[in-house]
Coordinates of C-alpha atoms and ligand atoms in Angstrom, one line a residue:
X30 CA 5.0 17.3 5.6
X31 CA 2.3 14.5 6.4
X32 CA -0.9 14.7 4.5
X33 CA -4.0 12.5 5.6
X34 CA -7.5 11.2 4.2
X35 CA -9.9 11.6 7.0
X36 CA -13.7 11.2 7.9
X37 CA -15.8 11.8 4.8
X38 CA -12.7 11.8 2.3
X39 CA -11.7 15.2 3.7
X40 CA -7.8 16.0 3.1
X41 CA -5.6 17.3 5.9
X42 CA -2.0 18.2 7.1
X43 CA -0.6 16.2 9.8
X44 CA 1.4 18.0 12.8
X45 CA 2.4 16.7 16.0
X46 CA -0.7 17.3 17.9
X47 CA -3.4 17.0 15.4
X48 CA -4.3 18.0 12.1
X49 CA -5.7 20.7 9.5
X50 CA -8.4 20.6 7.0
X51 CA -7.3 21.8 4.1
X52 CA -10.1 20.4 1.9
X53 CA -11.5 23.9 0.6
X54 CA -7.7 24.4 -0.7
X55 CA -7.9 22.0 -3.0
X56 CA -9.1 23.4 -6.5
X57 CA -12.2 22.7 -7.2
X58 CA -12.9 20.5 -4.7
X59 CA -16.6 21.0 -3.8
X60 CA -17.9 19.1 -7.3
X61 CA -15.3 16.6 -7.4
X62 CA -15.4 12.9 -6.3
X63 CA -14.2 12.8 -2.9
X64 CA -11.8 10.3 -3.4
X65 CA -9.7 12.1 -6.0
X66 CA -9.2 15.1 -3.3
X67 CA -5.7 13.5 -2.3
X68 CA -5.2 12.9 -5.9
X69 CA -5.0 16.7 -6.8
X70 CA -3.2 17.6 -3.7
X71 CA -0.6 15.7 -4.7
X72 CA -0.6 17.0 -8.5
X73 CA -0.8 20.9 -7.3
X74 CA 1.5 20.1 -3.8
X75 CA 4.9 21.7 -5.9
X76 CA 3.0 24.6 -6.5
X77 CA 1.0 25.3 -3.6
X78 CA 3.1 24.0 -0.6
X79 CA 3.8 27.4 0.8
X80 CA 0.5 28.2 0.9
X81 CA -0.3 25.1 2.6
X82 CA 2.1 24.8 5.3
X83 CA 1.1 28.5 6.3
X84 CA -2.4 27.1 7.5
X85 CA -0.4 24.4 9.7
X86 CA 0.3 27.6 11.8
X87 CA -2.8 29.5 11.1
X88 CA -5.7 26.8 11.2
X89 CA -7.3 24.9 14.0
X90 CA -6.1 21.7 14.4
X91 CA -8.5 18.8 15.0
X92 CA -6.8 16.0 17.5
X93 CA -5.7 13.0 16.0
X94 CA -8.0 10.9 18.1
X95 CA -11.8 13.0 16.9
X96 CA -10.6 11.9 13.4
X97 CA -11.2 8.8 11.9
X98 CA -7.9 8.2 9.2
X99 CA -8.4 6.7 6.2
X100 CA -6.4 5.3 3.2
X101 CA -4.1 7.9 2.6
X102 CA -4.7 7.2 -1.4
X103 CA -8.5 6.0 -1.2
X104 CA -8.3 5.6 -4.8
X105 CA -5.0 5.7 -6.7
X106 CA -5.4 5.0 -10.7
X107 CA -3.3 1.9 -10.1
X108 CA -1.3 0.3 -7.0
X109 CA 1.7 -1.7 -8.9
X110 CA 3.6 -4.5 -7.1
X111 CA 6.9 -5.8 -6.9
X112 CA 6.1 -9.6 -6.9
X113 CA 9.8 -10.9 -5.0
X114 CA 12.2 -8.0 -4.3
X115 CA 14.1 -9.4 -0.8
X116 CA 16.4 -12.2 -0.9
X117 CA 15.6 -13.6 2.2
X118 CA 11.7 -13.6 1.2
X119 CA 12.5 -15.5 -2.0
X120 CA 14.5 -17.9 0.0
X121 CA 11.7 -18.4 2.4
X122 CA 8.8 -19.0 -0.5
X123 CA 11.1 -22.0 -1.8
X124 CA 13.0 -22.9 0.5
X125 CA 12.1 -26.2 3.2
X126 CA 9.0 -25.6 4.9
X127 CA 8.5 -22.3 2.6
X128 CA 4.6 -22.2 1.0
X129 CA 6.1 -23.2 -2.1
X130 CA 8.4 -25.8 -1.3
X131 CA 10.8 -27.0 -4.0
X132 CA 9.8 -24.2 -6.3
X133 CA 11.9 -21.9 -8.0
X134 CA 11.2 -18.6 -6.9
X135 CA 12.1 -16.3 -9.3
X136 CA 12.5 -12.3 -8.6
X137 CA 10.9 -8.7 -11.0
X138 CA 13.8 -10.1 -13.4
X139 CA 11.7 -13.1 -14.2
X140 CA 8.2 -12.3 -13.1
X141 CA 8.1 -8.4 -14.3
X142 CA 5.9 -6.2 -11.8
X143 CA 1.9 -7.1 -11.2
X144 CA -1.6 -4.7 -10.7
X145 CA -3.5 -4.6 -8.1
X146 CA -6.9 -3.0 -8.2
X147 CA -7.3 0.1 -6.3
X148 CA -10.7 -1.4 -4.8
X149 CA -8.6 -3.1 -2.7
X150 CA -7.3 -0.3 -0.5
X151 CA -8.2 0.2 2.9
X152 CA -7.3 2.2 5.3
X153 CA -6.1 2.5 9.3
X154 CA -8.5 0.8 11.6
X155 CA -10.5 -1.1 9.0
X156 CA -11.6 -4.8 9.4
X157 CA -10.4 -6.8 6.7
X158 CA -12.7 -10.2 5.4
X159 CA -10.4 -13.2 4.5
X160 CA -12.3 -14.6 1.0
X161 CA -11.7 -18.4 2.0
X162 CA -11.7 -20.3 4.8
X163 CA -9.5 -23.1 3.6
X164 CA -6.8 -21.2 2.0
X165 CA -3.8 -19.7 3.3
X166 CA -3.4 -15.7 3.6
X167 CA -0.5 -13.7 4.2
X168 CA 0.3 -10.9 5.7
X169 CA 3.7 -9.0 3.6
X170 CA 4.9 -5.8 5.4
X171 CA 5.9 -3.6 2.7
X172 CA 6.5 0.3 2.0
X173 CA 4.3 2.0 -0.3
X174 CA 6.0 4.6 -3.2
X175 CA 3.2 7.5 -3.8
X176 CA 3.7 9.3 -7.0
X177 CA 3.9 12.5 -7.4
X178 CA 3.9 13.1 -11.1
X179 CA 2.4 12.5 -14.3
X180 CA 5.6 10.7 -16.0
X181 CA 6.0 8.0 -18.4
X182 CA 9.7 6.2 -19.3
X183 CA 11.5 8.0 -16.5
X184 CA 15.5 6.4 -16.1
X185 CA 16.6 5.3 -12.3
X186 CA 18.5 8.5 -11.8
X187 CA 15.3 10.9 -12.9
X188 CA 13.2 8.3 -10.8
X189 CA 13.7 10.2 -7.3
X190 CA 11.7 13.6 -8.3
X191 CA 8.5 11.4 -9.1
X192 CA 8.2 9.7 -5.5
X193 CA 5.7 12.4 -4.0
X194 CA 5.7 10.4 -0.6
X195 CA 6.2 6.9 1.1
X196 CA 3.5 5.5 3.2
X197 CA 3.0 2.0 5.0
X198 CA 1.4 -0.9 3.1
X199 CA 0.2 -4.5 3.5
X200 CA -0.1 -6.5 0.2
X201 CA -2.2 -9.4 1.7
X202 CA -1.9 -12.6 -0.4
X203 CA -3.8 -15.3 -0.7
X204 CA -1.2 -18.2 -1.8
X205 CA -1.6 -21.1 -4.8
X206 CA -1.2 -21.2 -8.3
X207 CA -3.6 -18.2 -9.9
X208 CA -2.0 -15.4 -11.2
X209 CA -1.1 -12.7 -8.1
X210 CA -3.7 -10.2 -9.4
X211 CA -6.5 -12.7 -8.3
X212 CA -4.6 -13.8 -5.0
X213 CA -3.5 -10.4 -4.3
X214 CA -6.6 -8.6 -5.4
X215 CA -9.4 -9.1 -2.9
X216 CA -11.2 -6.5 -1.7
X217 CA -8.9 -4.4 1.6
X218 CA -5.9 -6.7 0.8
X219 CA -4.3 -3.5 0.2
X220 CA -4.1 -1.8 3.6
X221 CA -2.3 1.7 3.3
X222 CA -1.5 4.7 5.9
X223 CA -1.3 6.1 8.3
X224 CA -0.5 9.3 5.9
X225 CA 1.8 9.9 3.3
X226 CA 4.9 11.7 4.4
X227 CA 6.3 13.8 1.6
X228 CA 9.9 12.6 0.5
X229 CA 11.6 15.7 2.0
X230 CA 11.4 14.0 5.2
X231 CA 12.5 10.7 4.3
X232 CA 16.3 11.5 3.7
X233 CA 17.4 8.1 2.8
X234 CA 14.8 5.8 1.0
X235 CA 17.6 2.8 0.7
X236 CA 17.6 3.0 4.5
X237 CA 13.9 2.5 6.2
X238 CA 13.7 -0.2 8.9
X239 CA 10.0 -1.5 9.3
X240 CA 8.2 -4.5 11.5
X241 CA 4.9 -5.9 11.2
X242 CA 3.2 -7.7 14.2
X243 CA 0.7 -10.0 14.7
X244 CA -1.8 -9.7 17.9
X245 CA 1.6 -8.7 19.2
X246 CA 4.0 -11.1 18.1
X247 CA 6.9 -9.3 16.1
X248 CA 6.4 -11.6 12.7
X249 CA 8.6 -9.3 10.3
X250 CA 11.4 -7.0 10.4
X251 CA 12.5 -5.5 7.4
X252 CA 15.2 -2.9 6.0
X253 CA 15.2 -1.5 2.3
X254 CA 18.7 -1.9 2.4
X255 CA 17.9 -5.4 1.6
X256 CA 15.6 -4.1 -1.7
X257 CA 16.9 -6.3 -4.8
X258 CA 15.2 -3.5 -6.9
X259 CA 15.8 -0.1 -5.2
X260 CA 12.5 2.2 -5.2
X261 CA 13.9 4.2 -7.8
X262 CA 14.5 1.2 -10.1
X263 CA 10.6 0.2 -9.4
X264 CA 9.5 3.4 -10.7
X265 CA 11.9 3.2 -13.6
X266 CA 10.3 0.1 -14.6
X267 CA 6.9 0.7 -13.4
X268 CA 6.9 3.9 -15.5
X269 CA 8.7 1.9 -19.3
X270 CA 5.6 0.0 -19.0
X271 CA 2.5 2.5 -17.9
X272 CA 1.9 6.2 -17.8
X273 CA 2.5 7.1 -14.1
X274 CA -0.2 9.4 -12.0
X275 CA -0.3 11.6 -8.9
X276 CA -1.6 9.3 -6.3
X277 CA -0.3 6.2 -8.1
X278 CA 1.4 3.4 -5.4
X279 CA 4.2 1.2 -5.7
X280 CA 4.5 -1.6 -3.3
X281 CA 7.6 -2.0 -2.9
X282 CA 8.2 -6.2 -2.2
X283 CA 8.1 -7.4 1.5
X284 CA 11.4 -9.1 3.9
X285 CA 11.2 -12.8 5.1
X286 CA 8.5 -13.3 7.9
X287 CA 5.7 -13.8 5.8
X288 CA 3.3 -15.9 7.9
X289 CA -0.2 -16.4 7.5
X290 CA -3.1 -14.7 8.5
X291 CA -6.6 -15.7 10.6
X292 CA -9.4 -14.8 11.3
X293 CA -9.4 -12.2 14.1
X294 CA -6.0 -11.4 14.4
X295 CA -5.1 -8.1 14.3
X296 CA -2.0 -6.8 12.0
X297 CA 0.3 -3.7 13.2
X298 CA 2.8 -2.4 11.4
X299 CA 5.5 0.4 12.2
X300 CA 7.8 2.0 9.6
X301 CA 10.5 4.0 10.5
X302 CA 9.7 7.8 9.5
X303 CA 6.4 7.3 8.6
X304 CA 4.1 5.8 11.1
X305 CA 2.2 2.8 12.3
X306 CA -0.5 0.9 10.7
X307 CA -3.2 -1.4 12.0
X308 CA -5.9 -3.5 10.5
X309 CA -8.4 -6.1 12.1
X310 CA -9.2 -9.7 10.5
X311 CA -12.9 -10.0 10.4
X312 CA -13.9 -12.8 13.1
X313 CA -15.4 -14.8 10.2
X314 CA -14.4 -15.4 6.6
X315 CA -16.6 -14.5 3.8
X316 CA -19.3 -16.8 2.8
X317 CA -19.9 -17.3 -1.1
X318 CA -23.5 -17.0 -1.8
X319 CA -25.2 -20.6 -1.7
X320 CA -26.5 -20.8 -5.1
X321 CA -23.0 -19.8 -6.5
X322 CA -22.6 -23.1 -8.7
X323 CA -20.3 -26.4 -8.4
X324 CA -17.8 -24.3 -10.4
X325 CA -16.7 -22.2 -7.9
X326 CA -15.8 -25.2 -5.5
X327 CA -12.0 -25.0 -6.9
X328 CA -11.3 -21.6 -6.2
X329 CA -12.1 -22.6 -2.3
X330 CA -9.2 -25.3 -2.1
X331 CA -5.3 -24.3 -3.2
X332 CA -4.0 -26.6 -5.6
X333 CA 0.1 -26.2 -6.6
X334 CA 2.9 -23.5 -6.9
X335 CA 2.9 -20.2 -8.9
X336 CA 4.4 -19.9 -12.4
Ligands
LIG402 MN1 4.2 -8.2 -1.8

């Protein structure tokens, strides 16, 4: 099953030629924040999926291209990140001509996992502001875990029942030295969609094959084969250190290919299974306000490697 955030937060089921409100299923969805529609679907999907997929067949659906998608999550409590989880990646960082040349990259062993804040999510079709225009961005084609329970401590082998869904995801990085919450953090540098498909239909999570392009040019082709961690081992560690919610994300760590990102360019990706995914780079980067102060001079200019 594919579910989908569209227009004004509204939730829906995806079929092949369009898709069906299901909004007023949700329970007590009228009073509720829009955003935390998905978020309950997910929590009451075991027990109400039957009733669901019966209005796939009964409803009208709405074509895919009257809709306007949005983050599949709009607002998960927490997206957690795998900070170096393909060899070839880690290779690439430190390697000659790497972003961090002559660094040791480490990998999750060494660096642990890192938070991203929900506020930057965005969705398909959204414009994304670069915050500087004299510092590198990347673009990191990953695959998204959406949680599906409310677990804490879960071991690798219990780990598979919690994945609700996978979805596409770009973890957009600005590179230097601060900590990857700050570089990582920026507001839509956490593109997600184009739905969630529901792990029933992704048979074999260690074996997803997914490219990213860049105004065309194939810049990243990826296979989760290639995962150091498997996705069940990020959820096993993910959940030893935090409570894990419906609606949560993992991302999962992106292949080699990282390259960097400018304004106007426009960023596609494609994972097998799920879907494809494309953002736009705002024409201009942002603009700090003029009076911000000497201070923030520094933060405009990258200065050395990551810890
Ligand atoms: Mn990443």
């Amino acid at each position: 099953m594919k579910l989908a955030v569209f227009d004004e937060w509204r939730v829906g089921l995806v079929a092949q030629d369009g898709l069906v409100d299901i909004t007023d299923r949700v329970s007590g969805w009228e009073p509720v924040w829009p955003y935390a529609w998905m978020l309950r679907l997910i929590g009451e999907f075991d027990s109400r999926r039957l009733e669901w997929a019966n209005l796939l067949g009964s409803r009208t659906r709405i074509p895919l291209a009257k809709v306007r998608l949005r983050p599949p999550v709009p607002m998960p409590s927490k997206i957690i990140a795998a900070p170096v989880n393909y060899v070839l990646h880690q290779k690439e960082m430190g390697g000659a001509g790497g972003v961090y040349a002559g660094a040791q990259i480490k990998t999750i062993e060494d660096y642990g996992l890192f938070l991203k804040p929900s506020s930057s999510i965005a969705g398909p079709g959204d414009t994304i502001t670069l915050p500087f225009s004299g510092r590198r961005t990347d673009h990191e084609a990953e695959v998204g875990i959406v949680i599906g329970k409310t677990v804490r401590n879960v071991t690798e082998a219990q780990a598979l029942e919690v994945i609700f869904g996978l979805t596409g995801l770009m973890d957009l990085s600005v590179r230097g030295q601060e900590d990857r919450p700050y570089r990582k953090g920026f507001d839509g540098f956490c593109p997600i969609g184009p739905w969630i498909v529901t792990r029933d239909e992704m048979p074999d999570l260690d074996q997803i094959a997914f490219r990213l392009w860049v105004n065309g040019e194939l810049r990243q082709e990826g296979h989760t084969a290639d995962m150091i961690y498997s996705m069940c081992r990020l959820v096993s560690l993910a959940s030893y250190q935090t409570t894990l919610y419906p609606g949560d994300i993992i991302a999962s760590g992106t292949p080699a290919g990282v390259g960097e990102v400018r304004p106007g360019d426009r960023l596609h990706l494609a994972v097998q299974g799920i879907g494809e995914l494309s953002v736009a780079v705002a024409p201009e980067p942002a603009t700090p306000p003029a009076d911000m102060g000497s201070w923030f001079e520094k933060f405009l200019v990258a200065r050395g490697v990551p810890q």
